[in-house]
Amino acid sequence: RLEYISREKTELLSIVAHDLKNPLAVIIGMADTIVGGERKGFQHEDYERVAYDIVGVSERMAKLIGILLDEQAIEDGNIALNIIALNVVSILALDIQEFQIPASQKDIHLALTADEKPYVAVDEVWFHQIMEYLVSNAVKYSPAGKTVQIRIKTLEKSVQIHVQDDGPGISPEEQLRLFQRFEKLSTRPTAGENSSGLGLSTVKKLIGLMNGDVWCESSVGHGTTYIIEMQRVVL
């Protein structure tokens, strides 16, 4: 157990160091630009532009640290969930709307279909985070010009949400490691987008805390579908 904790800490520090290295280098470069600004003939608007860039990069770093801290709290079980009945179609419509712009930049169509408009028992904030993660991943791993399918299936006592991409697929060997913490797979985003090995393990942990389940169906060359099954609420 101690060896596992030590290895986990080392892997976490490695991820933090890797993901913070590039934005920190950008900030240092921008700061150097400000220091040499007088020599370069900088005007007020030039300093203002660089300062705004520094703020933007710093905010991205702070967001990353916040995500890592949240995921650690989830892994430790140190979060309080507010489980309520929510319309799953309404939730997904909002999440899809958020990703219309990055999807359109890759000429990817987001398609939402539902046989009904069921309610599920979830924590609203975290369920939005989960769906945003899965939809953004589907966009990342789909080639340009494809369609990401989000389908809602209503069962007697549960609701299934299928998020299907048209990417390269995942091998059976890698599927066995898919929901393990810190795992990084061989597949890469098709347009060089950022990716993290932390996400899916956190998704599985959160779904379990909400009395649901999540799994993956995939074959190499034929895309990947993540399926979430949550408790159905009949109002």
mmCIF file of C-alpha atoms in Angstrom:
data_model
loop_
_atom_site.group_PDB
_atom_site.id
_atom_site.type_symbol
_atom_site.label_atom_id
_atom_site.label_comp_id
_atom_site.label_asym_id
_atom_site.label_seq_id
_atom_site.Cartn_x
_atom_site.Cartn_y
_atom_site.Cartn_z
ATOM 1 C CA ARG A 1 0.000 0.000 0.000
ATOM 2 C CA LEU A 2 2.839 2.408 0.863
ATOM 3 C CA GLU A 3 4.615 1.550 -2.382
ATOM 4 C CA TYR A 4 1.404 2.258 -4.323
ATOM 5 C CA ILE A 5 0.919 5.636 -2.581
ATOM 6 C CA SER A 6 4.548 6.575 -3.245
ATOM 7 C CA ARG A 7 4.253 5.643 -6.933
ATOM 8 C CA GLU A 8 0.958 7.549 -7.206
ATOM 9 C CA LYS A 9 2.553 10.667 -5.708
ATOM 10 C CA THR A 10 5.497 10.437 -8.097
ATOM 11 C CA GLU A 11 3.208 10.047 -11.116
ATOM 12 C CA LEU A 12 1.066 12.986 -10.002
ATOM 13 C CA LEU A 13 4.111 15.231 -9.589
ATOM 14 C CA SER A 14 5.347 14.150 -13.008
ATOM 15 C CA ILE A 15 2.039 15.091 -14.638
ATOM 16 C CA VAL A 16 1.949 18.449 -12.837
ATOM 17 C CA ALA A 17 5.543 19.237 -13.828
ATOM 18 C CA HIS A 18 4.916 18.270 -17.458
ATOM 19 C CA ASP A 19 1.643 20.194 -17.839
ATOM 20 C CA LEU A 20 2.926 23.336 -16.100
ATOM 21 C CA LYS A 21 6.314 23.456 -17.811
ATOM 22 C CA ASN A 22 5.143 24.939 -21.130
ATOM 23 C CA PRO A 23 2.874 27.708 -19.791
ATOM 24 C CA LEU A 24 5.537 28.660 -17.241
ATOM 25 C CA ALA A 25 8.080 28.983 -20.054
ATOM 26 C CA VAL A 26 5.619 31.234 -21.915
ATOM 27 C CA ILE A 27 5.206 33.476 -18.858
ATOM 28 C CA ILE A 28 8.981 33.756 -18.441
ATOM 29 C CA GLY A 29 9.337 34.695 -22.105
ATOM 30 C CA MET A 30 6.637 37.334 -21.824
ATOM 31 C CA ALA A 31 8.212 38.760 -18.674
ATOM 32 C CA ASP A 32 11.547 39.007 -20.511
ATOM 33 C CA THR A 33 9.726 40.871 -23.285
ATOM 34 C CA ILE A 34 8.443 43.407 -20.760
ATOM 35 C CA VAL A 35 11.920 43.832 -19.224
ATOM 36 C CA GLY A 36 13.369 44.646 -22.648
ATOM 37 C CA GLY A 37 10.361 46.683 -23.729
ATOM 38 C CA GLU A 38 12.000 50.093 -23.439
ATOM 39 C CA ARG A 39 14.864 48.998 -25.667
ATOM 40 C CA LYS A 40 12.343 47.738 -28.219
ATOM 41 C CA GLY A 41 10.365 50.960 -28.157
ATOM 42 C CA PHE A 42 7.276 49.530 -26.463
ATOM 43 C CA GLN A 43 4.308 51.813 -25.994
ATOM 44 C CA HIS A 44 1.594 51.513 -23.315
ATOM 45 C CA GLU A 45 -0.602 49.312 -25.515
ATOM 46 C CA ASP A 46 2.312 46.905 -26.101
ATOM 47 C CA TYR A 47 2.839 46.418 -22.379
ATOM 48 C CA GLU A 48 -0.902 46.028 -21.899
ATOM 49 C CA ARG A 49 -1.103 43.328 -24.595
ATOM 50 C CA VAL A 50 1.723 41.272 -23.058
ATOM 51 C CA ALA A 51 0.220 41.680 -19.581
ATOM 52 C CA TYR A 52 -3.128 40.336 -20.824
ATOM 53 C CA ASP A 53 -1.319 37.352 -22.368
ATOM 54 C CA ILE A 54 0.407 36.644 -19.048
ATOM 55 C CA VAL A 55 -2.937 36.770 -17.239
ATOM 56 C CA GLY A 56 -4.449 34.329 -19.741
ATOM 57 C CA VAL A 57 -1.646 31.787 -19.422
ATOM 58 C CA SER A 58 -1.620 32.141 -15.627
ATOM 59 C CA GLU A 59 -5.376 31.496 -15.489
ATOM 60 C CA ARG A 60 -4.928 28.291 -17.515
ATOM 61 C CA MET A 61 -2.244 27.150 -15.062
ATOM 62 C CA ALA A 62 -4.507 27.921 -12.100
ATOM 63 C CA LYS A 63 -7.354 26.007 -13.751
ATOM 64 C CA LEU A 64 -5.108 22.968 -14.252
ATOM 65 C CA ILE A 65 -4.021 23.016 -10.606
ATOM 66 C CA GLY A 66 -7.671 23.316 -9.554
ATOM 67 C CA ILE A 67 -8.599 20.290 -11.670
ATOM 68 C CA LEU A 68 -5.799 18.235 -10.148
ATOM 69 C CA LEU A 69 -6.854 19.195 -6.614
ATOM 70 C CA ASP A 70 -10.504 18.358 -7.376
ATOM 71 C CA GLU A 71 -9.533 14.981 -8.792
ATOM 72 C CA GLN A 72 -7.410 14.194 -5.748
ATOM 73 C CA ALA A 73 -10.341 15.064 -3.472
ATOM 74 C CA ILE A 74 -12.631 12.817 -5.521
ATOM 75 C CA GLU A 75 -10.119 9.976 -5.404
ATOM 76 C CA ASP A 76 -9.935 10.362 -1.615
ATOM 77 C CA GLY A 77 -13.734 10.526 -1.324
ATOM 78 C CA ASN A 78 -13.567 14.034 0.177
ATOM 79 C CA ILE A 79 -16.447 15.587 -1.747
ATOM 80 C CA ALA A 80 -20.095 16.166 -0.910
ATOM 81 C CA LEU A 81 -22.617 15.435 -3.667
ATOM 82 C CA ASN A 82 -26.031 17.045 -4.029
ATOM 83 C CA ILE A 83 -28.078 14.347 -5.791
ATOM 84 C CA ILE A 84 -31.226 15.705 -7.442
ATOM 85 C CA ALA A 85 -33.517 14.753 -10.339
ATOM 86 C CA LEU A 86 -32.467 16.438 -13.594
ATOM 87 C CA ASN A 87 -33.624 16.210 -17.190
ATOM 88 C CA VAL A 88 -30.737 14.560 -18.979
ATOM 89 C CA VAL A 89 -31.690 15.953 -22.411
ATOM 90 C CA SER A 90 -31.526 19.524 -21.070
ATOM 91 C CA ILE A 91 -28.121 18.867 -19.486
ATOM 92 C CA LEU A 92 -26.650 17.455 -22.687
ATOM 93 C CA ALA A 93 -28.121 20.198 -24.864
ATOM 94 C CA LEU A 94 -26.218 22.786 -22.784
ATOM 95 C CA ASP A 95 -22.980 20.794 -22.901
ATOM 96 C CA ILE A 96 -23.227 20.286 -26.663
ATOM 97 C CA GLN A 97 -23.865 23.992 -27.198
ATOM 98 C CA GLU A 98 -20.633 24.764 -25.320
ATOM 99 C CA PHE A 99 -18.593 22.609 -27.700
ATOM 100 C CA GLN A 100 -20.145 23.784 -30.972
ATOM 101 C CA ILE A 101 -17.282 26.211 -31.660
ATOM 102 C CA PRO A 102 -14.327 23.803 -31.104
ATOM 103 C CA ALA A 103 -16.260 21.127 -33.003
ATOM 104 C CA SER A 104 -16.947 23.456 -35.943
ATOM 105 C CA GLN A 105 -13.250 24.348 -36.092
ATOM 106 C CA LYS A 106 -12.642 20.696 -37.001
ATOM 107 C CA ASP A 107 -15.801 20.500 -39.161
ATOM 108 C CA ILE A 108 -17.250 17.988 -36.669
ATOM 109 C CA HIS A 109 -21.010 17.716 -36.250
ATOM 110 C CA LEU A 110 -22.468 17.068 -32.785
ATOM 111 C CA ALA A 111 -25.687 15.034 -33.018
ATOM 112 C CA LEU A 112 -28.007 14.516 -30.026
ATOM 113 C CA THR A 113 -30.829 11.969 -30.188
ATOM 114 C CA ALA A 114 -33.176 10.774 -27.453
ATOM 115 C CA ASP A 115 -36.102 8.351 -27.411
ATOM 116 C CA GLU A 116 -37.624 10.230 -24.434
ATOM 117 C CA LYS A 117 -36.760 13.117 -22.090
ATOM 118 C CA PRO A 118 -35.960 11.147 -18.924
ATOM 119 C CA TYR A 119 -34.820 12.377 -15.540
ATOM 120 C CA VAL A 120 -31.758 10.997 -13.758
ATOM 121 C CA ALA A 121 -30.508 11.197 -10.156
ATOM 122 C CA VAL A 122 -27.191 13.075 -10.325
ATOM 123 C CA ASP A 123 -25.166 15.923 -8.884
ATOM 124 C CA GLU A 124 -25.741 18.728 -11.390
ATOM 125 C CA VAL A 125 -22.296 20.352 -11.204
ATOM 126 C CA TRP A 126 -20.277 17.156 -11.447
ATOM 127 C CA PHE A 127 -22.533 15.560 -14.054
ATOM 128 C CA HIS A 128 -22.000 18.590 -16.293
ATOM 129 C CA GLN A 129 -18.243 18.170 -15.769
ATOM 130 C CA ILE A 130 -18.450 14.492 -16.730
ATOM 131 C CA MET A 131 -20.447 15.101 -19.900
ATOM 132 C CA GLU A 132 -18.256 18.036 -20.914
ATOM 133 C CA TYR A 133 -15.211 15.809 -20.520
ATOM 134 C CA LEU A 134 -16.658 12.972 -22.624
ATOM 135 C CA VAL A 135 -17.984 15.253 -25.367
ATOM 136 C CA SER A 136 -14.719 17.209 -25.556
ATOM 137 C CA ASN A 137 -12.773 13.930 -25.732
ATOM 138 C CA ALA A 138 -14.976 12.698 -28.578
ATOM 139 C CA VAL A 139 -14.250 15.922 -30.478
ATOM 140 C CA LYS A 140 -10.519 15.657 -29.758
ATOM 141 C CA TYR A 141 -10.183 12.097 -31.029
ATOM 142 C CA SER A 142 -12.439 12.399 -34.094
ATOM 143 C CA PRO A 143 -10.920 13.322 -37.455
ATOM 144 C CA ALA A 144 -12.150 16.426 -39.242
ATOM 145 C CA GLY A 145 -15.456 16.144 -41.064
ATOM 146 C CA LYS A 146 -16.888 13.393 -38.849
ATOM 147 C CA THR A 147 -19.914 13.233 -36.530
ATOM 148 C CA VAL A 148 -19.955 12.743 -32.766
ATOM 149 C CA GLN A 149 -23.137 10.925 -31.759
ATOM 150 C CA ILE A 150 -24.706 11.487 -28.319
ATOM 151 C CA ARG A 151 -27.637 9.120 -27.816
ATOM 152 C CA ILE A 152 -29.962 8.837 -24.819
ATOM 153 C CA LYS A 153 -31.688 5.501 -24.250
ATOM 154 C CA THR A 154 -34.425 5.180 -21.637
ATOM 155 C CA LEU A 155 -34.686 1.826 -19.884
ATOM 156 C CA GLU A 156 -37.156 0.676 -17.246
ATOM 157 C CA LYS A 157 -35.081 1.658 -14.217
ATOM 158 C CA SER A 158 -32.115 3.481 -15.729
ATOM 159 C CA VAL A 159 -30.984 5.826 -18.486
ATOM 160 C CA GLN A 160 -28.026 5.196 -20.777
ATOM 161 C CA ILE A 161 -26.010 7.970 -22.416
ATOM 162 C CA HIS A 162 -23.842 6.899 -25.359
ATOM 163 C CA VAL A 163 -21.066 9.231 -26.525
ATOM 164 C CA GLN A 164 -19.647 7.869 -29.761
ATOM 165 C CA ASP A 165 -16.701 9.255 -31.704
ATOM 166 C CA ASP A 166 -15.351 8.269 -35.109
ATOM 167 C CA GLY A 167 -11.737 8.122 -34.017
ATOM 168 C CA PRO A 168 -9.061 5.423 -34.260
ATOM 169 C CA GLY A 169 -10.573 3.182 -31.576
ATOM 170 C CA ILE A 170 -8.884 1.533 -28.602
ATOM 171 C CA SER A 171 -7.269 -1.895 -28.555
ATOM 172 C CA PRO A 172 -8.604 -4.611 -26.182
ATOM 173 C CA GLU A 173 -5.325 -4.477 -24.228
ATOM 174 C CA GLU A 174 -5.569 -0.741 -23.629
ATOM 175 C CA GLN A 175 -9.266 -0.975 -22.754
ATOM 176 C CA LEU A 176 -8.256 -3.025 -19.705
ATOM 177 C CA ARG A 177 -6.277 -0.006 -18.437
ATOM 178 C CA LEU A 178 -8.702 2.637 -19.618
ATOM 179 C CA PHE A 179 -10.179 3.718 -16.264
ATOM 180 C CA GLN A 180 -6.992 3.371 -14.236
ATOM 181 C CA ARG A 181 -5.455 6.491 -12.791
ATOM 182 C CA PHE A 182 -2.628 8.247 -14.683
ATOM 183 C CA GLU A 183 -2.907 5.911 -17.676
ATOM 184 C CA LYS A 184 -1.992 7.401 -21.039
ATOM 185 C CA LEU A 185 -3.037 5.485 -24.149
ATOM 186 C CA SER A 186 -1.376 5.301 -27.554
ATOM 187 C CA THR A 187 -4.195 7.215 -29.295
ATOM 188 C CA ARG A 188 -3.674 10.957 -29.593
ATOM 189 C CA PRO A 189 -5.982 13.911 -30.326
ATOM 190 C CA THR A 190 -6.301 14.417 -34.085
ATOM 191 C CA ALA A 191 -5.515 18.162 -34.060
ATOM 192 C CA GLY A 192 -2.851 18.217 -31.343
ATOM 193 C CA GLU A 193 -5.251 19.191 -28.544
ATOM 194 C CA ASN A 194 -4.145 18.771 -24.947
ATOM 195 C CA SER A 195 -4.958 15.450 -23.247
ATOM 196 C CA SER A 196 -4.618 14.123 -19.699
ATOM 197 C CA GLY A 197 -4.468 10.581 -18.310
ATOM 198 C CA LEU A 198 -6.404 11.608 -15.196
ATOM 199 C CA GLY A 199 -9.863 12.177 -16.592
ATOM 200 C CA LEU A 200 -11.433 8.763 -17.080
ATOM 201 C CA SER A 201 -10.510 7.414 -13.657
ATOM 202 C CA THR A 202 -12.164 10.476 -12.120
ATOM 203 C CA VAL A 203 -15.245 10.021 -14.310
ATOM 204 C CA LYS A 204 -15.610 6.422 -13.142
ATOM 205 C CA LYS A 205 -15.164 7.401 -9.494
ATOM 206 C CA LEU A 206 -17.778 10.174 -9.735
ATOM 207 C CA ILE A 207 -20.284 8.018 -11.595
ATOM 208 C CA GLY A 208 -19.886 5.344 -8.928
ATOM 209 C CA LEU A 209 -20.489 7.910 -6.175
ATOM 210 C CA MET A 210 -23.744 8.785 -7.972
ATOM 211 C CA ASN A 211 -24.773 5.095 -8.030
ATOM 212 C CA GLY A 212 -24.147 4.751 -11.749
ATOM 213 C CA ASP A 213 -21.776 2.897 -14.034
ATOM 214 C CA VAL A 214 -19.588 3.745 -17.018
ATOM 215 C CA TRP A 215 -17.838 1.551 -19.558
ATOM 216 C CA CYS A 216 -16.311 1.634 -23.013
ATOM 217 C CA GLU A 217 -17.044 -0.213 -26.252
ATOM 218 C CA SER A 218 -14.420 0.110 -28.950
ATOM 219 C CA SER A 219 -12.515 -1.660 -31.693
ATOM 220 C CA VAL A 220 -9.443 -0.459 -33.527
ATOM 221 C CA GLY A 221 -10.360 1.528 -36.617
ATOM 222 C CA HIS A 222 -14.050 1.807 -35.742
ATOM 223 C CA GLY A 223 -14.260 4.548 -33.122
ATOM 224 C CA THR A 224 -15.060 4.475 -29.417
ATOM 225 C CA THR A 225 -18.315 4.695 -27.473
ATOM 226 C CA TYR A 226 -18.455 5.597 -23.780
ATOM 227 C CA ILE A 227 -21.655 4.502 -22.109
ATOM 228 C CA ILE A 228 -22.926 5.969 -18.839
ATOM 229 C CA GLU A 229 -25.851 4.330 -17.059
ATOM 230 C CA MET A 230 -27.601 6.300 -14.321
ATOM 231 C CA GLN A 231 -30.599 5.690 -12.088
ATOM 232 C CA ARG A 232 -33.837 6.801 -13.725
ATOM 233 C CA VAL A 233 -36.226 9.038 -11.774
ATOM 234 C CA VAL A 234 -39.923 8.914 -12.610
ATOM 235 C CA LEU A 235 -41.636 12.159 -11.588
#
